[in-house]
C-alpha atoms as one frame of an Amber mdcrd trajectory, in Angstrom:
protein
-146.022 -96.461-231.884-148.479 -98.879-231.502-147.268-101.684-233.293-144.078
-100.984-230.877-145.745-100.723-227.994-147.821-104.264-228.859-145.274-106.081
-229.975-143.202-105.373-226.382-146.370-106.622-224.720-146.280-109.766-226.305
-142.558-110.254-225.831-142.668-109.670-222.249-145.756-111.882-222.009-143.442
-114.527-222.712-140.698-113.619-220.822-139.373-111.726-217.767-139.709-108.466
-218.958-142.322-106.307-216.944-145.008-105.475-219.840-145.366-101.526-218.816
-141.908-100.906-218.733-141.045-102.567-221.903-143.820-101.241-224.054-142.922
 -97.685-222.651-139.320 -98.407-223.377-140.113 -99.041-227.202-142.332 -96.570
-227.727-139.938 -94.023-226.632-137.355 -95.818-228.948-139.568 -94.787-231.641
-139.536 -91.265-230.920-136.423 -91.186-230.468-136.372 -89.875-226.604-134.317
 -91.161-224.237-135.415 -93.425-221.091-137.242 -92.003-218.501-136.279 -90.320
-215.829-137.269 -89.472-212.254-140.085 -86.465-212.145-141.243 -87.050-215.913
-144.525 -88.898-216.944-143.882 -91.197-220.184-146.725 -91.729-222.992-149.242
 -92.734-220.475-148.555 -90.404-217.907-146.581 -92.736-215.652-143.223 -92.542
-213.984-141.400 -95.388-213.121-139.431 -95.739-210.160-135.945 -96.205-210.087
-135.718 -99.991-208.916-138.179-100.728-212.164-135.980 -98.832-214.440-132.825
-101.032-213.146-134.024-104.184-213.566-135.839-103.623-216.566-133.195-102.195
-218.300-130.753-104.960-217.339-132.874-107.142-218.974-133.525-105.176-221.601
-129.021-105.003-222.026-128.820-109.342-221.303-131.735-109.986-223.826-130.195
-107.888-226.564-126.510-110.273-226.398-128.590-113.191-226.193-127.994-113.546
-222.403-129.831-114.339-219.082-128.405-111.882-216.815-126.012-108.957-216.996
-122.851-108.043-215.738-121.710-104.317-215.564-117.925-103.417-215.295-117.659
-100.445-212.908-113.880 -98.654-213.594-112.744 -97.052-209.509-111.611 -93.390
-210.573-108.156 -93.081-209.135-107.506 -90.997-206.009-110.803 -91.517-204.321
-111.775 -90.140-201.042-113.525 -92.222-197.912-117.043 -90.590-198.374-116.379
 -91.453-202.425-115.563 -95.053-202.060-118.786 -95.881-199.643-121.082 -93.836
-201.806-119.414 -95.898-205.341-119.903 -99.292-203.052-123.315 -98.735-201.788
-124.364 -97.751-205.159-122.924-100.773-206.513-124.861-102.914-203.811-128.185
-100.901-204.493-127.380-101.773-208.803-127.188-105.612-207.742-129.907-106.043
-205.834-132.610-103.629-207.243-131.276-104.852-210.892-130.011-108.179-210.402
-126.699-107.807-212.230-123.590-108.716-211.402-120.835-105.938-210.672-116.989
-106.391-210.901-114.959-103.430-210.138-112.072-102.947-211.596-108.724-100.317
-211.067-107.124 -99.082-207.994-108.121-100.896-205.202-110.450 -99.721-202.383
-108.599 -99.117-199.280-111.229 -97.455-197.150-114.242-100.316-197.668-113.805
-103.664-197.518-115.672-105.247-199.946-114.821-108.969-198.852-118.412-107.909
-196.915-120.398-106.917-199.294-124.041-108.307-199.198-124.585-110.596-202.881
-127.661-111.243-203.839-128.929-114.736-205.012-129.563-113.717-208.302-126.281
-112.496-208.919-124.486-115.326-207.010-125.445-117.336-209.927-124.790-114.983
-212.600-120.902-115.354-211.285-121.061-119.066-211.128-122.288-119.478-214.501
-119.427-117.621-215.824-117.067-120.307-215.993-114.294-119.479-218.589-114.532
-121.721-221.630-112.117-123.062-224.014-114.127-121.895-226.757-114.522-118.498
-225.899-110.853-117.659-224.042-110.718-114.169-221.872-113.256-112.006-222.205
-112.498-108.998-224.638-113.834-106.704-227.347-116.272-107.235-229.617-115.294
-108.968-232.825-113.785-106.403-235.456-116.217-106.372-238.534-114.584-107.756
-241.671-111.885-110.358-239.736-112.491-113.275-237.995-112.853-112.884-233.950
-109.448-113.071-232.371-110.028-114.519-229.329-111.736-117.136-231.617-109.463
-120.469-233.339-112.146-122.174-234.640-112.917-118.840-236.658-109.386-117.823
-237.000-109.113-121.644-238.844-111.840-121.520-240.949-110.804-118.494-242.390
-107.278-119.824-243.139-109.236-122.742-244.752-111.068-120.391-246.877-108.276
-117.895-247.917-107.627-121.216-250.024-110.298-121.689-251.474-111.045-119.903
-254.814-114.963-120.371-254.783-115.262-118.145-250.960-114.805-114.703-252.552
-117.153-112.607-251.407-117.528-113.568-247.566-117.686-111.214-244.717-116.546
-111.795-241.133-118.652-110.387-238.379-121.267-108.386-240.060-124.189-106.265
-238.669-127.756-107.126-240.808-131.059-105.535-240.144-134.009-107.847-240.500
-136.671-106.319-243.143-138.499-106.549-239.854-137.341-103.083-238.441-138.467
-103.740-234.815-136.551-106.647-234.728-132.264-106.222-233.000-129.483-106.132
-235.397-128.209-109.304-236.382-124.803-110.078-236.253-123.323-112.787-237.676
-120.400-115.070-238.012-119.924-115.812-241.691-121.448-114.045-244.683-121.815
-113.655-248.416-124.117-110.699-249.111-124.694-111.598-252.784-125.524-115.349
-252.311-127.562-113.884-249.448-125.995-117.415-247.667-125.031-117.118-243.242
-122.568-119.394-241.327-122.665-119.456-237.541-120.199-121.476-235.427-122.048
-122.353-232.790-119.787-122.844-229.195-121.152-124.908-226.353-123.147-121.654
-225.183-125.667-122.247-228.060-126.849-126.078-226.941-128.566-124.241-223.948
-132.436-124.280-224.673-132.677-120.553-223.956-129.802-119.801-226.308-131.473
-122.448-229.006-134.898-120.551-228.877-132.815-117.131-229.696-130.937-118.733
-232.438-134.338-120.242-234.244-135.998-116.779-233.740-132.823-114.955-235.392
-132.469-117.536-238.429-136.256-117.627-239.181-135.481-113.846-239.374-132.823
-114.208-241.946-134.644-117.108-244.149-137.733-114.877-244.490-135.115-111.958
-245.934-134.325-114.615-248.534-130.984-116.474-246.491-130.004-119.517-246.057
-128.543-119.999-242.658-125.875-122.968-242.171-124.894-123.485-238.481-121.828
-126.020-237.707-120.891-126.738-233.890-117.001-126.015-232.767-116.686-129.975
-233.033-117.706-130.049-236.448-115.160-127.359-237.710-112.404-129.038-236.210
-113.315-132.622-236.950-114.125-132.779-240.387-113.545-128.929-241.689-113.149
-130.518-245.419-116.993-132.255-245.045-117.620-128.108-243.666-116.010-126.566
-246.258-117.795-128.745-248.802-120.913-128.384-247.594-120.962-124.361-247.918
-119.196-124.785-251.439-122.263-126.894-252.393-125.007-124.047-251.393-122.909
-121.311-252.621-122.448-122.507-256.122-126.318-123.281-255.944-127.006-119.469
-255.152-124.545-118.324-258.111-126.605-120.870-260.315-130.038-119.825-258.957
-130.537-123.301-258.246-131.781-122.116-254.415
């Protein structure tokens, strides 16, 4: 509890988190308990308001997917009355500008509020104008299925058919979950893997040359080398410009692993 509870205080230290909510929020993960709510004291006898709650837990969300900001997806039950639509608007409004995330409804449209009005805050504003569709990434879907190569994903979806070639790739796992020896520390997913040769492989997008997104990425592969990996990153450009130097370059570290040579 109270290496939880210290280590939250130094992240948000750092960061944007609010320190009391964040250690509070980790500590409870420890035990196991769900967030707090309204009317119930946490393990210093404080109870945090809802606006707190909302923001810090949208931070809490972004941070975990390596993001800035958040964006929920709010599905409009069919058939809703006037008094339901206001209440589901002005609870989206009250999300987005007590927890600075963006909201996108989606379903049958509202016919009863017009939300061409709606009031959008700052923070949010630019949440939506960052999320520009790339070529890299394609329409946003699902989460990769573990084991395959991402769908929405050719540079993946190519190096695999490079690989399925190649006799000396046995062994490699698309779109794995890992848990650092460090247990406090997120899941790690990654791109590439071969357990045994203990060897990663991210393909790194234009999303990853952003300084926030580089300071994740160093934090997550010093992660990995200390379990014993060796982490190999290759940009989008790389793959598709010289995939044989790629390919290569992997063979070269795997065949050192199977040798113990690294």
């Amino acid at each position: 509890m109270a290496a939880a509870r210290s280590l939250a205080m130094r992240l948000a230290s750092g960061s944007r988190h609010f320190g009391p909510f964040l250690a509070d929020l980790a500590g409870r993960a420890v035990q196991h308990r769900g967030v707090l709510v309204p009317g119930r004291r946490g393990p210093e006898g404080r109870s945090f308001p809802a606006e707190i709650r909302a923001a810090g837990l949208a931070r809490v969300v972004a941070a975990t997917f390596g993001r800035d900001a958040m964006a929920l997806v709010v599905y409009v039950p069919e058939k809703l009355t006037g008094h339901g639509e206001t209440v589901l608007v002005a609870g989206c409004e009250w999300l987005a500008h007590r927890g600075g995330m963006g909201i996108w409804l989606v379903g049958p449209d509202l016919h009863r509020v017009d939300t061409r009005y709606l009031k959008v805050p700052a923070a949010v504003r630019r949440l939506a104008e960052e999320m520009t569709e790339s070529p890299d990434t394609g329409t946003v879907g699902v989460p990769p299925v573990a084991g395959r190569p991402h769908p929405g994903s050719a540079v993946e979806r190519a190096m695999e058919a490079a690989l399925a070639e190649c006799d000396w790739a046995h062994g490699r796992a698309w779109n794995q979950t890992y848990q650092s020896a460090d247990a406090l520390f997120v899941m790690i997913r990654t791109d590439l893997m071969w357990v045994r040769e203990k060897c990663v492989v991210e393909l790194d997008g234009p999303e990853h040359e952003r300084y926030a997104q580089m300071k994740r990425d160093l934090v997550r592969d010093r992660h990995l080398e200390r379990d014993g990996f060796t982490v190999l990153r290759f940009t989008n450009q790389q793959v598709r410009g010289d995939l044989r130097g790629v390919l290569r370059h992997i063979r070269e570290i795997l065949q050192a692993r199977r040798l113990g040579n690294s």
